[in-house]
GROMACS .gro file of C-alpha atoms in nm:
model
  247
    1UNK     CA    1   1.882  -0.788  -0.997
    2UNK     CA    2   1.527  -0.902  -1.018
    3UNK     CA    3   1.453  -0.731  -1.365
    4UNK     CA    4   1.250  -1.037  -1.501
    5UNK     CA    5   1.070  -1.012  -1.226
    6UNK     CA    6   0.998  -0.660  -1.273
    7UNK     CA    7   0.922  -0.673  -1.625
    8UNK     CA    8   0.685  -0.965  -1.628
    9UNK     CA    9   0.517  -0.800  -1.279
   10UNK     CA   10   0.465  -0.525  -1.401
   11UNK     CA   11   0.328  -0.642  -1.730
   12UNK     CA   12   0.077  -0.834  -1.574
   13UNK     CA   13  -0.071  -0.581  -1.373
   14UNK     CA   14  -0.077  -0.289  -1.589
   15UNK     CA   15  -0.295  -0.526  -1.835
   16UNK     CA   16  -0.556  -0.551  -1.558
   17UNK     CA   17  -0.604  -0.228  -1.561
   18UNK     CA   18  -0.916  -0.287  -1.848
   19UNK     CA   19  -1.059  -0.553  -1.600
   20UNK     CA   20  -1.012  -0.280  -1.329
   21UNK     CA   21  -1.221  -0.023  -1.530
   22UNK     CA   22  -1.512  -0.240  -1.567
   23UNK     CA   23  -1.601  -0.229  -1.224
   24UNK     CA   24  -1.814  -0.484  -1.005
   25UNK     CA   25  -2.014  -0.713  -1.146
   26UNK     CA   26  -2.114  -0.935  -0.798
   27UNK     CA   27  -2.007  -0.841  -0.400
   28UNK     CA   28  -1.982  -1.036  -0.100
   29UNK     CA   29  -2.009  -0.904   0.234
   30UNK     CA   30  -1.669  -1.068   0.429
   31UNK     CA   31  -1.749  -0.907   0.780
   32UNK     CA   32  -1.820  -0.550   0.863
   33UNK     CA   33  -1.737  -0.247   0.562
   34UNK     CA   34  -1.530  -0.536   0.391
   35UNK     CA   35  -1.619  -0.706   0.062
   36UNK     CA   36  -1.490  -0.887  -0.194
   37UNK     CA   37  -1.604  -0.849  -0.622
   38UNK     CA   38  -1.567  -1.034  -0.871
   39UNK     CA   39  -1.278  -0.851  -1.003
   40UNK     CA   40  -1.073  -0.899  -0.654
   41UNK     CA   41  -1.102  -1.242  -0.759
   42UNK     CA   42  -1.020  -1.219  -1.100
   43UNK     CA   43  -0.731  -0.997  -1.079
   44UNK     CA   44  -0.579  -1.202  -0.829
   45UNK     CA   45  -0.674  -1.543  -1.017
   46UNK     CA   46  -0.448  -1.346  -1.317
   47UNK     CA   47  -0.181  -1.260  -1.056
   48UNK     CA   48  -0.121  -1.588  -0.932
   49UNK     CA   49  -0.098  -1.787  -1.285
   50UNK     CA   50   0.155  -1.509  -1.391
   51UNK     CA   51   0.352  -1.571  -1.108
   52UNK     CA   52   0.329  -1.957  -1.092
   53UNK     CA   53   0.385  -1.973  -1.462
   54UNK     CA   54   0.711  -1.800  -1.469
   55UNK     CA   55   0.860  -1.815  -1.088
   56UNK     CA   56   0.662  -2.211  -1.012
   57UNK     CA   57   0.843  -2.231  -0.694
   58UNK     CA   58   0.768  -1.897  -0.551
   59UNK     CA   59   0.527  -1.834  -0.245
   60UNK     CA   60   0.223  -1.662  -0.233
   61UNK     CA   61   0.042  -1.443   0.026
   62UNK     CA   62  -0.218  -1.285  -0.115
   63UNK     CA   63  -0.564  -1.154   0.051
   64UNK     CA   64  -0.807  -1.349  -0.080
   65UNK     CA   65  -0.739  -1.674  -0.119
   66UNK     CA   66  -0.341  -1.732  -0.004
   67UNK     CA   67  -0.380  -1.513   0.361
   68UNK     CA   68  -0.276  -1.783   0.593
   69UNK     CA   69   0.077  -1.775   0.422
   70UNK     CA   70   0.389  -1.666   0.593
   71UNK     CA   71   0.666  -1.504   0.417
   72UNK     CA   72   0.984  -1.651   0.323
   73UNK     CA   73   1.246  -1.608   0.062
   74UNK     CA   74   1.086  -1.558  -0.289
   75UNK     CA   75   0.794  -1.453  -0.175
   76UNK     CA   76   0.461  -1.238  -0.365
   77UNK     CA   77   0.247  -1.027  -0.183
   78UNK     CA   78  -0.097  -0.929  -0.338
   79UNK     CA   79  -0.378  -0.719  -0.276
   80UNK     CA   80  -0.564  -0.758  -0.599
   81UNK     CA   81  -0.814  -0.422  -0.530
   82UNK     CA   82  -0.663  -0.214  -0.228
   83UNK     CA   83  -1.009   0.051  -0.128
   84UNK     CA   84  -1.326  -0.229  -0.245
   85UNK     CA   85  -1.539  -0.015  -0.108
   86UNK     CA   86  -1.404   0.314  -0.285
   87UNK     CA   87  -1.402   0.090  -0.573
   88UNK     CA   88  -1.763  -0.042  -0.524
   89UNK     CA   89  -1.820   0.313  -0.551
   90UNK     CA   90  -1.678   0.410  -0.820
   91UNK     CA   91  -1.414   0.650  -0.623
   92UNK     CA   92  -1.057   0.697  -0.782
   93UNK     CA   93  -0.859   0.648  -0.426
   94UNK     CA   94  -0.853   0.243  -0.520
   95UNK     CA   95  -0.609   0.022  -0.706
   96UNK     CA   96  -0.375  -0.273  -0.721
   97UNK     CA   97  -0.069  -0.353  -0.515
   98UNK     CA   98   0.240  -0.622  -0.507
   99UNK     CA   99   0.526  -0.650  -0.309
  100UNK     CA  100   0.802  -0.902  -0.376
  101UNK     CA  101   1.022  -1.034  -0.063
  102UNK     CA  102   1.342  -1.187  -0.086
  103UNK     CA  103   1.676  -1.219   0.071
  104UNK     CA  104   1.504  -1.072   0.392
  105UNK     CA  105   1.369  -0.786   0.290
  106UNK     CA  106   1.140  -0.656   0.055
  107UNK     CA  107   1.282  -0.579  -0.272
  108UNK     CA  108   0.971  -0.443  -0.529
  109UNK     CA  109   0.721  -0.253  -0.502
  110UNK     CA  110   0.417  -0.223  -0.729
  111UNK     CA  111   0.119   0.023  -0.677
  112UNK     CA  112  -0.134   0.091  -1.003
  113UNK     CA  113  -0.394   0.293  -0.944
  114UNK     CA  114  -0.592   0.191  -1.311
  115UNK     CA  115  -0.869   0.530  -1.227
  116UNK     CA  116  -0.618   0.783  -1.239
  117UNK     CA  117  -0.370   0.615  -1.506
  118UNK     CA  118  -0.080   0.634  -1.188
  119UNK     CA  119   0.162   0.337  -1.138
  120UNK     CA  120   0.419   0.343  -0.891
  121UNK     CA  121   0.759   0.148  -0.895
  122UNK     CA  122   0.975   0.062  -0.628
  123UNK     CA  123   1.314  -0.096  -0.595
  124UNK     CA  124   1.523  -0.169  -0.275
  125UNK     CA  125   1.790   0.036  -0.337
  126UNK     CA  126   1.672   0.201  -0.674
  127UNK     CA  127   1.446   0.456  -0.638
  128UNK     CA  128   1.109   0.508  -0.663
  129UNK     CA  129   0.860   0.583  -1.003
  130UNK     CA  130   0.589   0.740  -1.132
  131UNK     CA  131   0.456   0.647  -1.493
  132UNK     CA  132   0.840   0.622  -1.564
  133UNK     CA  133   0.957   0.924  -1.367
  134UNK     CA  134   1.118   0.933  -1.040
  135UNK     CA  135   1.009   1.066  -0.692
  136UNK     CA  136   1.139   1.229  -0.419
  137UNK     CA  137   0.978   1.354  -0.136
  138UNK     CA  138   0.962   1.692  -0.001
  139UNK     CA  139   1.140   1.723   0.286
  140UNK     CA  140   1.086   2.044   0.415
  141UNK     CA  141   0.749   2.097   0.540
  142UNK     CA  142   0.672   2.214   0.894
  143UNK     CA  143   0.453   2.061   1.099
  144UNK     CA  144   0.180   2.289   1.012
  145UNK     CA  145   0.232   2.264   0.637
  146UNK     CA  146   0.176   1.929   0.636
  147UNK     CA  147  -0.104   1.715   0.556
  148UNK     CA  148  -0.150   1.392   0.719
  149UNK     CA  149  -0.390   1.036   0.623
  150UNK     CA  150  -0.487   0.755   0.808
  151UNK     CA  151  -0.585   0.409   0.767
  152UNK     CA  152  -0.977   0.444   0.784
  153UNK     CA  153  -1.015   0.182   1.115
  154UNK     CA  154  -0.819   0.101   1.387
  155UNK     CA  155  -0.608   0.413   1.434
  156UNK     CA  156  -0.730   0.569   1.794
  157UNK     CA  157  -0.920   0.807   1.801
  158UNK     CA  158  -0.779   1.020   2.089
  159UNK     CA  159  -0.445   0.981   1.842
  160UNK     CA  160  -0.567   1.109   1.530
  161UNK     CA  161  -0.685   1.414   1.708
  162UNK     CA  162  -0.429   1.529   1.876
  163UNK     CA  163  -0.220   1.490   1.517
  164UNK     CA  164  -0.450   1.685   1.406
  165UNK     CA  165  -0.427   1.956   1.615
  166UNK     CA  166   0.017   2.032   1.520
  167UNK     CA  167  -0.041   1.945   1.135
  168UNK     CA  168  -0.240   2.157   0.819
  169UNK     CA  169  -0.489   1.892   0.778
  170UNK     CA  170  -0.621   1.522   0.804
  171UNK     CA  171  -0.699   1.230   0.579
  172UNK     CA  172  -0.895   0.934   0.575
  173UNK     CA  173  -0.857   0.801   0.209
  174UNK     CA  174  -1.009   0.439   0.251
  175UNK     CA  175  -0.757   0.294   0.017
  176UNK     CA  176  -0.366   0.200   0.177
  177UNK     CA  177  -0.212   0.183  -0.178
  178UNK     CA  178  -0.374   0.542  -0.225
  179UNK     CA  179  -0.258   0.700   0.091
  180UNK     CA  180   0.101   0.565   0.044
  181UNK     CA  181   0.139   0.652  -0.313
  182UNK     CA  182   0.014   1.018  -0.234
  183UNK     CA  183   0.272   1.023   0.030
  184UNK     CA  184   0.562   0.891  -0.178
  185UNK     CA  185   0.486   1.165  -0.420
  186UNK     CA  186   0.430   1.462  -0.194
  187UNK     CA  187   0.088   1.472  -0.218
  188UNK     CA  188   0.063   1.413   0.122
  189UNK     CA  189   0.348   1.414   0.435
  190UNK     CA  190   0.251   1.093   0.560
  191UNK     CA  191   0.019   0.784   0.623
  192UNK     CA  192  -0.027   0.628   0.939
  193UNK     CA  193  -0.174   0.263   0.905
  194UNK     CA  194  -0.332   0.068   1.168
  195UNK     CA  195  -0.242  -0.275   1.014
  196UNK     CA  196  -0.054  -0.582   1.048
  197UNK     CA  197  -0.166  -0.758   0.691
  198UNK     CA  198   0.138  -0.798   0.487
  199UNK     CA  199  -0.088  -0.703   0.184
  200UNK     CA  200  -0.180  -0.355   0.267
  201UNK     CA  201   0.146  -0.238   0.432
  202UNK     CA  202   0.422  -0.394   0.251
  203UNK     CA  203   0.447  -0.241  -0.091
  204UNK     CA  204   0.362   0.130   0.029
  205UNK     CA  205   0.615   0.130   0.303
  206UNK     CA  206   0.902  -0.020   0.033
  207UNK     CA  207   0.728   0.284  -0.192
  208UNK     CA  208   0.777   0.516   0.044
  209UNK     CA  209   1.117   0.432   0.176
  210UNK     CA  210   1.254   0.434  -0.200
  211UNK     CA  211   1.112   0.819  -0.230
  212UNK     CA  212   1.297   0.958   0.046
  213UNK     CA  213   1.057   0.885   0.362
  214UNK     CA  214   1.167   0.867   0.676
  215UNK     CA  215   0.971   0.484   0.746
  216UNK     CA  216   0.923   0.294   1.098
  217UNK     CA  217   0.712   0.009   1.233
  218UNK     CA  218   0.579  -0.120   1.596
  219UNK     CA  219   0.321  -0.262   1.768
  220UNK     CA  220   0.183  -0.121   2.070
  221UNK     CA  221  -0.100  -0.281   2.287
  222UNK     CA  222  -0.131  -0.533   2.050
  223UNK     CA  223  -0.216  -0.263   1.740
  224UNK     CA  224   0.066  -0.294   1.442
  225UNK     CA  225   0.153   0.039   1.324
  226UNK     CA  226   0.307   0.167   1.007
  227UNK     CA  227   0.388   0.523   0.955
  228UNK     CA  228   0.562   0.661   0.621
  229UNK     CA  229   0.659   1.045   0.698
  230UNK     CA  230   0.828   1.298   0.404
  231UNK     CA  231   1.099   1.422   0.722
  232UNK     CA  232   1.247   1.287   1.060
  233UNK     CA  233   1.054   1.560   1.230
  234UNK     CA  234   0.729   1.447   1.142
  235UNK     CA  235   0.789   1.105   1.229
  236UNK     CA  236   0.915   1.208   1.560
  237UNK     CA  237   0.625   1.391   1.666
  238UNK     CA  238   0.361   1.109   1.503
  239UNK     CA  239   0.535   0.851   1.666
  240UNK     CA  240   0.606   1.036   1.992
  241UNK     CA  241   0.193   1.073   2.021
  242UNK     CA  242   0.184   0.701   1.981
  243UNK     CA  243   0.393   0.634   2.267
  244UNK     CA  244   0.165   0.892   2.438
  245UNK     CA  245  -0.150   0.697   2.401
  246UNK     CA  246   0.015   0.366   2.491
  247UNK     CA  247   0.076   0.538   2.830
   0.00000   0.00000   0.00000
């Protein structure tokens, strides 16, 4: 199921990878630390014809220009440059991510990151890929083994230090497709996001899920959280300190 939709996804975003490469050209300031480049536009321009030139009925949320759009069945999620800034910078920890949606859930995954030559495939019920190969996570880490990264605004502050004080070591990574693929391979235990766009959430957590992760969402005092953790135990303590702060 969905393998056309794979193949010609996939396709399309592995070929932006030269555009990627060439890095900004213009920037313009969208509110505080966020920007768009040229090449957000122009990878998502590319995107979108793809995807209305093969699947013309499909819906489109995508960051820049489609972010007012609500899901429903058949529908593309796009973040054409997760981490601008990184990527203004010329930092690896940036890259492109899609998510496709359909019959209630979401069902593919797609996470290139064009610096480091890494893309990640997901399927709902299929696994999860890198450059061809699959991952799992490891599952048995300690709490003190494990290294933990965070969405780089938004997460509390009070939260993120008393994580810090049970695991090995914390993360700020400035790029959501980053910090999930790195957790979906083991680089990392987990990524906590402070987030409720569909753009920077959706394909990591379907990413994350397909390599073994235990994965949970919530929103408390009005603050949409995400966590993808390599073991139950890990989640339970993140997500018990969540609760804490709520309090």
């Amino acid at each position: 199921m969905f393998e056309r939709e794979t193949k010609l996804m996939a396709k399309a975003i592995k070929k932006l990878g030269k555009i990627f490469l060439q890095g900004a050209d213009e920037k313009t300031a969208k509110g505080s630390r966020d920007y768009v480049t040229d090449k957000d536009l122009k990878c998502e321009e590319i995107l979108i014809n793809t995807i209305k030139k093969y699947f013309p009925k499909d819906n489109i949320v995508s960051e820049e220009t489609n972010k007012s759009n609500v899901l429903a069945d058949r529908t593309w999620i796009i973040d054409p440059i997760d981490g601008t800034l990184n990527f203004m910078n010329y930092l690896p920890e940036c890259g492109i991510q899609v998510a496709f949606y359909a019959q209630g859930e979401s069902q593919l995954s797609f996470i290139y990151l064009p610096k480091l030559d890494e893309f990640y495939f997901a399927k709902n019920g299929g696994g999860a890929y890198l450059n061809g190969k699959q991952i799992v996570v490891n599952k048995n880490l300690e709490l003190d083994q494990c290294m933990v990264s965070f969405s780089d605004h938004k997460v509390d502050e009070k939260l993120k230090k008393a994580i810090a004080q049970k695991v090995m070591s914390t993360r700020l990574f400035g790029s959501a497709c980053y910090s999930f693929a790195k957790t979906a391979s083991s680089s990392t235990a987990a990524y906590l996001i402070a987030n409720n766009n569909l753009w920077d959430y959706m394909p990591g957590m379907l990413l994350c899920k397909e390599a073994g992760c235990t994965c949970t969402s919530g929103e408390i005092d009005g603050t949409t959280y995400n966590l993808a953790c390599c073991n139950e135990n890990l989640s339970k303590f993140i997500t018990r300190e969540i609760k804490k702060m709520a309090k």
